CSV table of C-alpha atoms in Angstrom, one decimal:
chain,number,residue,atom,x,y,z
A,1,UNK,CA,170.8,99.6,78.7
A,2,UNK,CA,168.7,96.8,79.6
A,3,UNK,CA,168.3,94.0,77.4
A,4,UNK,CA,165.3,94.4,75.2
A,5,UNK,CA,162.7,91.6,75.0
A,6,UNK,CA,161.1,90.9,71.1
A,7,UNK,CA,157.6,90.7,70.5
A,8,UNK,CA,155.8,90.7,67.7
A,9,UNK,CA,152.0,91.3,67.1
A,10,UNK,CA,149.8,88.1,65.2
A,11,UNK,CA,147.8,89.4,63.2
A,12,UNK,CA,144.7,86.2,62.5
A,13,UNK,CA,140.6,87.1,62.3
A,14,UNK,CA,139.9,89.5,63.9
A,15,UNK,CA,139.5,93.2,63.9
A,16,UNK,CA,142.8,95.2,64.8
A,17,UNK,CA,140.8,96.0,67.8
A,18,UNK,CA,142.8,95.1,70.0
A,19,UNK,CA,145.8,96.4,68.1
A,20,UNK,CA,144.3,99.6,68.3
A,21,UNK,CA,143.9,99.7,71.8
A,22,UNK,CA,148.3,98.2,72.5
A,23,UNK,CA,148.1,101.7,70.0
A,24,UNK,CA,146.4,103.9,72.1
A,25,UNK,CA,148.8,103.6,75.1
A,26,UNK,CA,150.7,106.7,74.0
A,27,UNK,CA,154.0,107.4,76.0
A,28,UNK,CA,153.3,104.2,77.7
A,29,UNK,CA,153.9,102.4,73.6
A,30,UNK,CA,156.8,104.7,72.9
A,31,UNK,CA,158.7,104.0,77.1
A,32,UNK,CA,158.2,100.5,76.4
A,33,UNK,CA,159.9,100.0,72.6
A,34,UNK,CA,162.6,103.2,74.0
A,35,UNK,CA,163.7,100.7,77.5
A,36,UNK,CA,162.4,97.5,77.4
A,37,UNK,CA,161.1,95.5,73.9
A,38,UNK,CA,161.9,96.0,69.9
A,39,UNK,CA,158.8,95.2,68.0
A,40,UNK,CA,159.7,92.7,65.4
A,41,UNK,CA,157.1,91.7,63.5
A,42,UNK,CA,153.3,93.0,63.0
A,43,UNK,CA,152.0,93.8,59.8
A,44,UNK,CA,150.1,97.5,60.2
A,45,UNK,CA,154.1,98.8,62.1
A,46,UNK,CA,156.5,96.3,60.9
A,47,UNK,CA,157.7,95.9,57.5
A,48,UNK,CA,158.8,92.4,58.0
A,49,UNK,CA,156.8,90.1,55.7
A,50,UNK,CA,157.9,86.8,57.4
A,51,UNK,CA,157.3,85.6,61.1
A,52,UNK,CA,161.2,85.8,62.6
A,53,UNK,CA,161.6,84.2,65.9
A,54,UNK,CA,161.0,86.3,68.9
A,55,UNK,CA,160.6,86.5,73.1
A,56,UNK,CA,156.6,87.1,72.7
A,57,UNK,CA,154.1,87.3,70.5
A,58,UNK,CA,151.1,89.1,71.2
A,59,UNK,CA,148.6,87.4,68.2
A,60,UNK,CA,145.4,88.9,68.0
A,61,UNK,CA,142.0,87.4,65.9
A,62,UNK,CA,141.1,84.2,65.8
A,63,UNK,CA,141.8,81.1,63.1
A,64,UNK,CA,139.8,79.7,60.4
A,65,UNK,CA,140.3,76.9,59.8
A,66,UNK,CA,139.0,76.7,55.5
A,67,UNK,CA,142.2,78.9,55.8
A,68,UNK,CA,144.9,77.0,54.7
A,69,UNK,CA,147.3,79.7,56.0
A,70,UNK,CA,146.7,81.2,58.5
A,71,UNK,CA,146.0,77.9,60.1
A,72,UNK,CA,149.8,77.3,59.2
A,73,UNK,CA,151.8,80.9,60.2
A,74,UNK,CA,149.3,80.5,64.4
A,75,UNK,CA,151.6,76.7,64.1
A,76,UNK,CA,154.5,78.9,63.4
A,77,UNK,CA,154.2,81.2,65.5
A,78,UNK,CA,154.2,78.9,68.7
A,79,UNK,CA,157.0,77.4,67.1
A,80,UNK,CA,159.0,81.0,66.8
A,81,UNK,CA,158.0,82.7,70.0
A,82,UNK,CA,158.7,81.7,73.3
A,83,UNK,CA,155.9,83.4,75.5
A,84,UNK,CA,152.0,83.3,72.7
A,85,UNK,CA,149.6,85.8,74.3
A,86,UNK,CA,146.4,85.3,72.9
A,87,UNK,CA,145.2,89.3,72.3
A,88,UNK,CA,141.5,89.5,73.5
A,89,UNK,CA,138.2,87.5,73.6
A,90,UNK,CA,138.5,86.1,69.4
A,91,UNK,CA,142.1,84.7,70.2
A,92,UNK,CA,141.1,83.6,74.0
A,93,UNK,CA,137.6,82.3,72.8
A,94,UNK,CA,136.2,83.4,69.7
A,95,UNK,CA,134.2,85.7,70.6
A,96,UNK,CA,131.9,87.1,67.7
A,97,UNK,CA,133.6,85.1,64.9
A,98,UNK,CA,132.1,82.5,67.0
A,99,UNK,CA,128.5,82.9,65.0
A,100,UNK,CA,129.5,83.2,61.7
A,101,UNK,CA,128.5,80.3,59.3
A,102,UNK,CA,130.1,81.4,56.2
A,103,UNK,CA,128.5,83.3,52.4
A,104,UNK,CA,130.0,86.4,53.3
A,105,UNK,CA,131.7,88.5,50.1
A,106,UNK,CA,134.3,87.8,49.4
A,107,UNK,CA,135.5,83.8,50.9
A,108,UNK,CA,131.8,82.6,51.3
A,109,UNK,CA,133.9,79.6,51.8
A,110,UNK,CA,135.5,81.2,55.3
A,111,UNK,CA,132.6,79.1,58.1
A,112,UNK,CA,134.9,78.1,60.8
A,113,UNK,CA,136.1,80.0,63.3
A,114,UNK,CA,138.5,78.5,65.9
A,115,UNK,CA,140.2,80.2,68.8
A,116,UNK,CA,143.9,79.9,68.2
A,117,UNK,CA,144.2,77.6,71.6
A,118,UNK,CA,142.0,75.3,70.2
A,119,UNK,CA,145.9,74.7,67.9
A,120,UNK,CA,148.5,75.3,69.5
A,121,UNK,CA,149.6,75.6,73.5
A,122,UNK,CA,148.7,79.8,74.7
A,123,UNK,CA,150.8,80.3,77.4
A,124,UNK,CA,148.8,83.8,78.9
A,125,UNK,CA,144.6,84.8,77.9
A,126,UNK,CA,143.7,88.5,77.5
A,127,UNK,CA,140.3,89.2,77.4
A,128,UNK,CA,138.1,91.7,76.3
A,129,UNK,CA,136.6,93.0,73.5
A,130,UNK,CA,138.4,94.5,73.4
A,131,UNK,CA,141.4,94.3,76.4
A,132,UNK,CA,142.2,97.9,77.7
A,133,UNK,CA,145.4,99.9,77.6
A,134,UNK,CA,147.2,99.3,80.5
A,135,UNK,CA,146.5,95.1,80.7
A,136,UNK,CA,147.7,95.0,77.8
A,137,UNK,CA,150.7,97.9,78.2
A,138,UNK,CA,150.9,95.8,82.2
A,139,UNK,CA,151.2,92.1,80.4
A,140,UNK,CA,154.5,93.2,78.6
A,141,UNK,CA,155.9,95.0,80.5
A,142,UNK,CA,155.5,91.8,82.9
A,143,UNK,CA,156.8,89.6,80.3
A,144,UNK,CA,159.5,91.6,80.3
A,145,UNK,CA,160.5,91.0,83.5
A,146,UNK,CA,159.3,87.3,84.1
A,147,UNK,CA,162.2,87.4,80.8
A,148,UNK,CA,165.1,89.7,82.4
A,149,UNK,CA,163.8,90.9,85.6
A,150,UNK,CA,165.9,90.1,88.7
A,151,UNK,CA,164.8,86.8,91.6
A,152,UNK,CA,162.9,89.8,92.7
A,153,UNK,CA,160.9,91.3,90.4
A,154,UNK,CA,160.3,87.3,88.2
A,155,UNK,CA,158.9,86.5,91.6
A,156,UNK,CA,156.6,89.6,91.2
A,157,UNK,CA,155.5,89.1,87.5
A,158,UNK,CA,154.8,85.9,88.2
A,159,UNK,CA,152.2,86.6,90.8
A,160,UNK,CA,151.0,88.7,88.1
A,161,UNK,CA,150.0,86.3,85.3
A,162,UNK,CA,149.5,84.0,87.5
A,163,UNK,CA,145.5,84.4,86.6
A,164,UNK,CA,146.6,85.3,82.9
A,165,UNK,CA,147.8,81.6,83.0
A,166,UNK,CA,145.0,79.8,84.2
A,167,UNK,CA,143.0,81.2,81.3
A,168,UNK,CA,145.1,79.5,79.4
A,169,UNK,CA,145.1,76.4,80.7
A,170,UNK,CA,141.6,75.7,80.9
A,171,UNK,CA,142.0,77.5,77.4
A,172,UNK,CA,137.9,77.1,75.3
A,173,UNK,CA,137.9,73.5,75.8
A,174,UNK,CA,134.0,72.4,76.9
A,175,UNK,CA,135.6,70.1,78.8
A,176,UNK,CA,136.4,72.2,81.3
A,177,UNK,CA,133.5,75.1,80.5
A,178,UNK,CA,134.9,77.6,78.1
A,179,UNK,CA,134.4,81.0,80.5
A,180,UNK,CA,133.0,82.6,77.5
A,181,UNK,CA,130.1,84.2,78.1
A,182,UNK,CA,127.8,85.3,81.1
A,183,UNK,CA,126.1,81.7,81.3
A,184,UNK,CA,129.6,80.5,82.5
A,185,UNK,CA,129.5,83.4,84.3
A,186,UNK,CA,126.2,82.3,86.2
A,187,UNK,CA,127.2,78.8,86.8
A,188,UNK,CA,130.1,79.3,87.9
A,189,UNK,CA,129.8,81.9,90.3
A,190,UNK,CA,126.2,83.0,90.7
A,191,UNK,CA,124.7,80.0,91.0
A,192,UNK,CA,127.2,79.0,93.4
A,193,UNK,CA,126.7,81.5,96.4
A,194,UNK,CA,129.9,83.4,95.3
A,195,UNK,CA,128.3,86.5,93.7
A,196,UNK,CA,128.6,89.8,96.3
A,197,UNK,CA,126.9,92.0,93.1
A,198,UNK,CA,130.4,94.9,92.7
A,199,UNK,CA,129.1,94.8,89.2
A,200,UNK,CA,132.4,94.2,88.1
A,201,UNK,CA,130.7,91.8,85.0
A,202,UNK,CA,128.7,94.1,84.3
A,203,UNK,CA,131.5,97.5,84.0
A,204,UNK,CA,134.0,95.2,81.3
A,205,UNK,CA,130.3,93.6,79.0
A,206,UNK,CA,131.6,95.5,75.5
A,207,UNK,CA,128.1,94.8,74.3
A,208,UNK,CA,125.5,95.0,77.8
A,209,UNK,CA,124.1,92.4,77.7
A,210,UNK,CA,125.1,92.6,81.8
A,211,UNK,CA,122.6,94.4,83.4
A,212,UNK,CA,122.6,94.1,87.6
A,213,UNK,CA,119.4,93.0,88.9
A,214,UNK,CA,118.7,93.4,92.4
A,215,UNK,CA,121.9,93.6,93.7
A,216,UNK,CA,123.1,90.0,91.1
A,217,UNK,CA,124.0,89.8,87.5
A,218,UNK,CA,121.8,89.3,85.3
A,219,UNK,CA,122.4,87.8,81.2
A,220,UNK,CA,121.0,88.8,78.0
A,221,UNK,CA,122.1,85.9,76.0
A,222,UNK,CA,121.0,87.3,72.4
A,223,UNK,CA,123.6,90.3,73.1
A,224,UNK,CA,126.4,87.7,73.9
A,225,UNK,CA,129.2,87.9,71.9
A,226,UNK,CA,131.5,85.0,74.1
A,227,UNK,CA,134.5,87.6,74.1
A,228,UNK,CA,135.1,86.1,78.1
A,229,UNK,CA,135.7,89.3,79.7
A,230,UNK,CA,132.9,89.6,82.9
A,231,UNK,CA,135.0,86.2,83.5
A,232,UNK,CA,138.1,87.4,83.7
A,233,UNK,CA,137.0,90.6,85.8
A,234,UNK,CA,134.8,89.0,88.6
A,235,UNK,CA,137.0,89.0,91.1
A,236,UNK,CA,135.2,86.0,92.4
A,237,UNK,CA,135.7,83.8,89.6
A,238,UNK,CA,139.0,82.4,90.5
A,239,UNK,CA,140.7,83.0,93.8
A,240,UNK,CA,144.5,84.0,93.3
A,241,UNK,CA,145.9,85.6,97.1
A,242,UNK,CA,149.4,85.7,95.1
A,243,UNK,CA,147.7,88.5,92.4
A,244,UNK,CA,145.6,90.1,95.8
A,245,UNK,CA,148.4,89.7,98.7
A,246,UNK,CA,151.0,90.9,96.4
A,247,UNK,CA,148.8,93.8,95.5
A,248,UNK,CA,150.9,97.0,96.6
A,249,UNK,CA,154.0,95.4,95.3
A,250,UNK,CA,152.8,94.7,92.1
A,251,UNK,CA,151.4,98.1,91.0
A,252,UNK,CA,154.7,99.7,93.0
A,253,UNK,CA,156.5,97.9,90.1
A,254,UNK,CA,154.9,98.5,87.1
A,255,UNK,CA,154.9,102.5,87.9
A,256,UNK,CA,158.8,101.8,88.2
A,257,UNK,CA,159.1,100.6,85.0
A,258,UNK,CA,157.1,102.9,83.6
A,259,UNK,CA,158.9,106.2,84.7
């Protein structure tokens, strides 16, 4: 029997779509919970009132600065988790909560929402609205292997997580460019002559704000919700030869773990 890691789901200000995506792994989720991870905290799934010590915290949603409890809770999650994962566009980049100006029923004073990386250090970003079930599953598997696997497995897990850790390192800080909207994709990829017209950005956009015109992406700024999915999906947004060179080995490792 392998030694399990402990995982928790911390819900901030979001729609719970990321948790639904996590649950959409179906049998794969049961495999993870049976063999590799104990779910020790999740408001909708586990009867635990306070955040416990855990290996991995999956944080969904942005943080409302007017909500003192939320600010304290995200800081507590950082203190009690070895690895903090920003799960989805709201946690990673603010997503559609960036557009909130307050006045909504029944908390009109709540008008300022920020991604969790503005308040705490985050180890891994999983952008998207919502991220795919497979992406969430793979990150959970790689986190387990990074903590409990053999040296070879740790090396492959590190290769898989490296670009997602790089996104977390850049964060949503404007100093490094937020990577949270189609405009960043245009500036950092298309305008630099790096775009190869594959259409991955358009396919990843959950609100169809990205369309392909004459082989290049066009951004409808009024539709963009700043979820970061297009930039994270673009194969030219960052070059990571660790993943490219180990692609087959990583795939085989995931298949082996999930059998």
